[in-house]
């Protein structure tokens, strides 16, 4: 008895038409849908629990009907997750999980200025991660970051494999920040890139360009 429309992953969707967004797949599908959410409830359905981690999914094909019934009756609980806002040039994007700034080639060194609060530092590394609490158990944790409570509003950053070959001493080695802090990165790379929630959404980040990362 619910009016609905369906769309494939990667298509342009006007989410303003809907009250409830349902993603069917895994966490990647959920995050892609979450970038377009503007206040609606989003329900993740793990389409293959035997293969997909589905950490952000709270239903499967077997439990979908009961979960939706609870939502419609007002008995379901809804969690609020924080996103990051990326500003690059005249464009902006929202990340539910994380943002990665690095050279386009994985074997090349990433060079940039990183600004956190009042501290600005030139760094050479394999790139720098920015993550939400929801994304804190993923790539940034593997890089040495901390796992945060999923509903925390704090922002986390972590440079990957900082280069110390010339005795470089870095102050900005990673940390968990209050929601009010804005972070900036200025590229010192001709072929830098910024990746949002994985590899599907990315922006060229050439020499002299600056991005701002903040709480969405």
mmCIF file of C-alpha atoms in Angstrom:
data_model
loop_
_atom_site.group_PDB
_atom_site.id
_atom_site.type_symbol
_atom_site.label_atom_id
_atom_site.label_comp_id
_atom_site.label_asym_id
_atom_site.label_seq_id
_atom_site.Cartn_x
_atom_site.Cartn_y
_atom_site.Cartn_z
ATOM 1 C CA UNK A 1 0.000 0.000 0.000
ATOM 2 C CA UNK A 2 2.987 2.350 -0.351
ATOM 3 C CA UNK A 3 3.537 4.399 -3.495
ATOM 4 C CA UNK A 4 7.133 3.981 -4.644
ATOM 5 C CA UNK A 5 9.531 4.473 -7.517
ATOM 6 C CA UNK A 6 12.734 2.535 -8.139
ATOM 7 C CA UNK A 7 16.018 3.614 -9.689
ATOM 8 C CA UNK A 8 19.351 1.981 -10.422
ATOM 9 C CA UNK A 9 22.503 2.931 -8.581
ATOM 10 C CA UNK A 10 24.313 5.796 -10.304
ATOM 11 C CA UNK A 11 21.193 7.423 -11.767
ATOM 12 C CA UNK A 12 20.145 10.990 -10.969
ATOM 13 C CA UNK A 13 17.262 11.012 -8.492
ATOM 14 C CA UNK A 14 15.210 13.896 -7.117
ATOM 15 C CA UNK A 15 14.994 12.818 -3.477
ATOM 16 C CA UNK A 16 12.698 15.743 -2.643
ATOM 17 C CA UNK A 17 9.776 13.665 -3.955
ATOM 18 C CA UNK A 18 10.133 11.042 -1.235
ATOM 19 C CA UNK A 19 9.714 10.625 2.515
ATOM 20 C CA UNK A 20 11.612 7.336 2.765
ATOM 21 C CA UNK A 21 14.668 6.198 0.816
ATOM 22 C CA UNK A 22 15.411 2.461 0.620
ATOM 23 C CA UNK A 23 18.837 1.290 -0.545
ATOM 24 C CA UNK A 24 19.152 -2.356 -1.606
ATOM 25 C CA UNK A 25 22.706 -3.669 -1.789
ATOM 26 C CA UNK A 26 25.488 -3.145 0.723
ATOM 27 C CA UNK A 27 27.186 -0.248 2.479
ATOM 28 C CA UNK A 28 28.433 1.228 -0.813
ATOM 29 C CA UNK A 29 24.886 1.488 -2.151
ATOM 30 C CA UNK A 30 23.711 2.950 1.162
ATOM 31 C CA UNK A 31 26.446 5.617 1.133
ATOM 32 C CA UNK A 32 25.704 6.585 -2.466
ATOM 33 C CA UNK A 33 22.041 7.080 -1.595
ATOM 34 C CA UNK A 34 22.906 8.901 1.639
ATOM 35 C CA UNK A 35 24.785 11.608 -0.267
ATOM 36 C CA UNK A 36 21.462 12.760 -1.729
ATOM 37 C CA UNK A 37 19.341 12.578 1.420
ATOM 38 C CA UNK A 38 18.114 15.975 2.637
ATOM 39 C CA UNK A 39 16.253 15.129 5.803
ATOM 40 C CA UNK A 40 14.423 11.947 4.838
ATOM 41 C CA UNK A 41 14.744 8.626 6.608
ATOM 42 C CA UNK A 42 16.975 6.151 4.789
ATOM 43 C CA UNK A 43 16.655 2.397 5.272
ATOM 44 C CA UNK A 44 19.487 0.116 4.172
ATOM 45 C CA UNK A 45 18.637 -3.413 3.052
ATOM 46 C CA UNK A 46 21.523 -5.873 2.843
ATOM 47 C CA UNK A 47 20.757 -7.844 -0.310
ATOM 48 C CA UNK A 48 23.396 -10.515 0.318
ATOM 49 C CA UNK A 49 24.279 -10.955 4.027
ATOM 50 C CA UNK A 50 26.492 -13.945 3.212
ATOM 51 C CA UNK A 51 28.849 -11.672 1.240
ATOM 52 C CA UNK A 52 28.216 -8.018 2.130
ATOM 53 C CA UNK A 53 29.232 -6.552 5.490
ATOM 54 C CA UNK A 54 26.204 -4.238 5.514
ATOM 55 C CA UNK A 55 27.179 -2.397 8.696
ATOM 56 C CA UNK A 56 24.872 0.502 7.783
ATOM 57 C CA UNK A 57 22.010 -1.785 6.736
ATOM 58 C CA UNK A 58 19.388 -2.674 9.341
ATOM 59 C CA UNK A 59 17.205 -4.994 7.265
ATOM 60 C CA UNK A 60 17.413 -7.985 4.939
ATOM 61 C CA UNK A 61 14.855 -9.432 2.523
ATOM 62 C CA UNK A 62 13.531 -11.555 5.395
ATOM 63 C CA UNK A 63 13.135 -8.702 7.902
ATOM 64 C CA UNK A 64 12.214 -5.880 5.491
ATOM 65 C CA UNK A 65 8.450 -6.084 5.950
ATOM 66 C CA UNK A 66 8.602 -6.020 9.753
ATOM 67 C CA UNK A 67 11.106 -3.127 9.795
ATOM 68 C CA UNK A 68 8.970 -1.021 7.425
ATOM 69 C CA UNK A 69 5.841 -1.812 9.456
ATOM 70 C CA UNK A 70 7.559 -0.485 12.590
ATOM 71 C CA UNK A 71 8.568 2.706 10.782
ATOM 72 C CA UNK A 72 5.041 3.295 9.483
ATOM 73 C CA UNK A 73 3.526 2.710 12.916
ATOM 74 C CA UNK A 74 5.993 5.077 14.600
ATOM 75 C CA UNK A 75 7.530 2.293 16.669
ATOM 76 C CA UNK A 76 10.801 2.112 14.787
ATOM 77 C CA UNK A 77 13.918 3.827 16.114
ATOM 78 C CA UNK A 78 15.822 6.176 13.785
ATOM 79 C CA UNK A 79 19.504 6.981 14.260
ATOM 80 C CA UNK A 80 21.024 10.282 13.168
ATOM 81 C CA UNK A 81 24.418 9.918 11.489
ATOM 82 C CA UNK A 82 26.752 12.810 10.767
ATOM 83 C CA UNK A 83 28.095 13.622 7.292
ATOM 84 C CA UNK A 84 31.134 15.606 6.171
ATOM 85 C CA UNK A 85 30.841 18.540 3.787
ATOM 86 C CA UNK A 86 33.489 18.934 1.128
ATOM 87 C CA UNK A 87 33.890 22.301 -0.600
ATOM 88 C CA UNK A 88 36.116 22.376 -3.683
ATOM 89 C CA UNK A 89 35.969 25.364 -6.004
ATOM 90 C CA UNK A 90 32.318 26.117 -6.616
ATOM 91 C CA UNK A 91 31.261 22.539 -5.897
ATOM 92 C CA UNK A 92 30.231 20.781 -2.698
ATOM 93 C CA UNK A 93 29.608 17.167 -1.784
ATOM 94 C CA UNK A 94 28.545 15.280 1.326
ATOM 95 C CA UNK A 95 30.292 12.174 2.643
ATOM 96 C CA UNK A 96 28.737 9.755 5.108
ATOM 97 C CA UNK A 97 31.904 7.695 5.476
ATOM 98 C CA UNK A 98 35.152 9.416 4.519
ATOM 99 C CA UNK A 99 37.138 11.643 2.173
ATOM 100 C CA UNK A 100 40.591 10.815 0.824
ATOM 101 C CA UNK A 101 43.029 13.374 -0.611
ATOM 102 C CA UNK A 102 45.970 11.872 -2.510
ATOM 103 C CA UNK A 103 47.934 11.684 -5.741
ATOM 104 C CA UNK A 104 46.014 9.999 -8.555
ATOM 105 C CA UNK A 105 48.709 7.311 -8.815
ATOM 106 C CA UNK A 106 48.927 5.054 -5.721
ATOM 107 C CA UNK A 107 52.726 4.751 -5.984
ATOM 108 C CA UNK A 108 53.307 8.527 -6.107
ATOM 109 C CA UNK A 109 53.904 10.766 -3.103
ATOM 110 C CA UNK A 110 51.090 13.095 -2.057
ATOM 111 C CA UNK A 111 52.233 16.658 -1.316
ATOM 112 C CA UNK A 112 49.989 19.280 0.262
ATOM 113 C CA UNK A 113 49.515 21.878 2.973
ATOM 114 C CA UNK A 114 47.241 20.656 5.768
ATOM 115 C CA UNK A 115 45.544 23.237 8.007
ATOM 116 C CA UNK A 116 43.843 22.168 11.235
ATOM 117 C CA UNK A 117 42.602 25.062 13.322
ATOM 118 C CA UNK A 118 45.456 27.594 13.465
ATOM 119 C CA UNK A 119 48.201 25.141 12.498
ATOM 120 C CA UNK A 120 49.301 24.909 8.856
ATOM 121 C CA UNK A 121 51.847 22.308 7.866
ATOM 122 C CA UNK A 122 53.434 21.086 4.648
ATOM 123 C CA UNK A 123 53.249 17.316 4.441
ATOM 124 C CA UNK A 124 54.471 14.506 2.231
ATOM 125 C CA UNK A 125 52.624 11.244 2.628
ATOM 126 C CA UNK A 126 50.483 8.637 0.872
ATOM 127 C CA UNK A 127 47.485 10.941 1.327
ATOM 128 C CA UNK A 128 45.233 12.095 4.139
ATOM 129 C CA UNK A 129 41.918 10.675 5.347
ATOM 130 C CA UNK A 130 38.974 12.586 6.816
ATOM 131 C CA UNK A 131 36.192 10.527 8.373
ATOM 132 C CA UNK A 132 32.900 10.701 10.198
ATOM 133 C CA UNK A 133 32.098 8.552 13.212
ATOM 134 C CA UNK A 134 30.192 6.188 10.913
ATOM 135 C CA UNK A 135 33.335 5.833 8.802
ATOM 136 C CA UNK A 136 35.757 5.570 11.708
ATOM 137 C CA UNK A 137 35.795 1.752 11.685
ATOM 138 C CA UNK A 138 36.823 1.605 8.013
ATOM 139 C CA UNK A 139 39.898 2.823 6.141
ATOM 140 C CA UNK A 140 40.914 5.474 8.669
ATOM 141 C CA UNK A 141 41.070 2.819 11.399
ATOM 142 C CA UNK A 142 43.328 0.685 9.195
ATOM 143 C CA UNK A 143 45.556 3.765 8.826
ATOM 144 C CA UNK A 144 45.849 4.069 12.614
ATOM 145 C CA UNK A 145 42.765 6.109 13.517
ATOM 146 C CA UNK A 146 40.233 5.623 16.303
ATOM 147 C CA UNK A 147 36.812 3.980 16.261
ATOM 148 C CA UNK A 148 34.137 6.414 17.477
ATOM 149 C CA UNK A 149 30.540 5.835 18.627
ATOM 150 C CA UNK A 150 28.532 5.749 15.405
ATOM 151 C CA UNK A 151 26.355 8.743 16.320
ATOM 152 C CA UNK A 152 29.227 10.997 17.420
ATOM 153 C CA UNK A 153 29.393 14.391 15.697
ATOM 154 C CA UNK A 154 33.184 14.594 15.870
ATOM 155 C CA UNK A 155 35.481 14.729 12.825
ATOM 156 C CA UNK A 156 38.631 12.642 12.482
ATOM 157 C CA UNK A 157 41.660 13.071 10.220
ATOM 158 C CA UNK A 158 44.709 10.880 9.635
ATOM 159 C CA UNK A 159 47.640 11.291 7.211
ATOM 160 C CA UNK A 160 48.788 8.001 5.665
ATOM 161 C CA UNK A 161 52.459 6.995 5.899
ATOM 162 C CA UNK A 162 54.004 10.399 6.531
ATOM 163 C CA UNK A 163 57.408 10.729 4.844
ATOM 164 C CA UNK A 164 60.227 11.164 7.372
ATOM 165 C CA UNK A 165 63.184 10.459 5.083
ATOM 166 C CA UNK A 166 64.752 13.883 5.676
ATOM 167 C CA UNK A 167 64.056 13.974 9.375
ATOM 168 C CA UNK A 168 60.690 15.702 8.897
ATOM 169 C CA UNK A 169 58.878 16.391 12.168
ATOM 170 C CA UNK A 170 55.103 16.684 11.880
ATOM 171 C CA UNK A 171 52.649 18.142 14.367
ATOM 172 C CA UNK A 172 49.496 17.174 12.453
ATOM 173 C CA UNK A 173 49.686 13.400 12.646
ATOM 174 C CA UNK A 174 45.959 12.748 13.081
ATOM 175 C CA UNK A 175 43.296 13.296 15.674
ATOM 176 C CA UNK A 176 39.652 13.542 16.673
ATOM 177 C CA UNK A 177 38.255 17.072 16.484
ATOM 178 C CA UNK A 178 35.194 18.910 17.740
ATOM 179 C CA UNK A 179 32.368 19.427 15.210
ATOM 180 C CA UNK A 180 33.154 23.156 14.898
ATOM 181 C CA UNK A 181 36.636 22.666 13.449
ATOM 182 C CA UNK A 182 37.187 23.198 9.729
ATOM 183 C CA UNK A 183 40.080 21.558 7.939
ATOM 184 C CA UNK A 184 41.772 22.736 4.772
ATOM 185 C CA UNK A 185 44.091 21.074 2.298
ATOM 186 C CA UNK A 186 45.983 22.962 -0.408
ATOM 187 C CA UNK A 187 47.372 20.804 -3.189
ATOM 188 C CA UNK A 188 51.057 20.770 -4.082
ATOM 189 C CA UNK A 189 50.362 18.118 -6.720
ATOM 190 C CA UNK A 190 49.718 18.520 -10.424
ATOM 191 C CA UNK A 191 47.662 15.314 -10.461
ATOM 192 C CA UNK A 192 45.979 15.188 -7.083
ATOM 193 C CA UNK A 193 42.461 13.855 -6.539
ATOM 194 C CA UNK A 194 39.797 13.996 -3.836
ATOM 195 C CA UNK A 195 37.691 10.852 -3.361
ATOM 196 C CA UNK A 196 34.308 10.917 -1.589
ATOM 197 C CA UNK A 197 32.999 7.705 0.022
ATOM 198 C CA UNK A 198 35.050 5.425 -2.196
ATOM 199 C CA UNK A 199 36.140 5.638 -5.806
ATOM 200 C CA UNK A 200 32.921 6.539 -7.644
ATOM 201 C CA UNK A 201 32.838 10.256 -6.769
ATOM 202 C CA UNK A 202 36.098 12.131 -7.240
ATOM 203 C CA UNK A 203 37.357 15.614 -8.072
ATOM 204 C CA UNK A 204 40.649 16.686 -9.704
ATOM 205 C CA UNK A 205 42.837 18.467 -7.160
ATOM 206 C CA UNK A 206 45.593 20.246 -9.056
ATOM 207 C CA UNK A 207 48.431 22.443 -7.819
ATOM 208 C CA UNK A 208 47.266 25.443 -5.763
ATOM 209 C CA UNK A 209 43.661 24.295 -5.332
ATOM 210 C CA UNK A 210 42.234 24.311 -1.794
ATOM 211 C CA UNK A 211 39.472 22.201 -0.272
ATOM 212 C CA UNK A 212 37.606 22.681 2.995
ATOM 213 C CA UNK A 213 36.264 19.775 5.055
ATOM 214 C CA UNK A 214 33.730 20.451 7.793
ATOM 215 C CA UNK A 215 30.724 18.933 9.523
ATOM 216 C CA UNK A 216 27.777 18.883 7.146
#
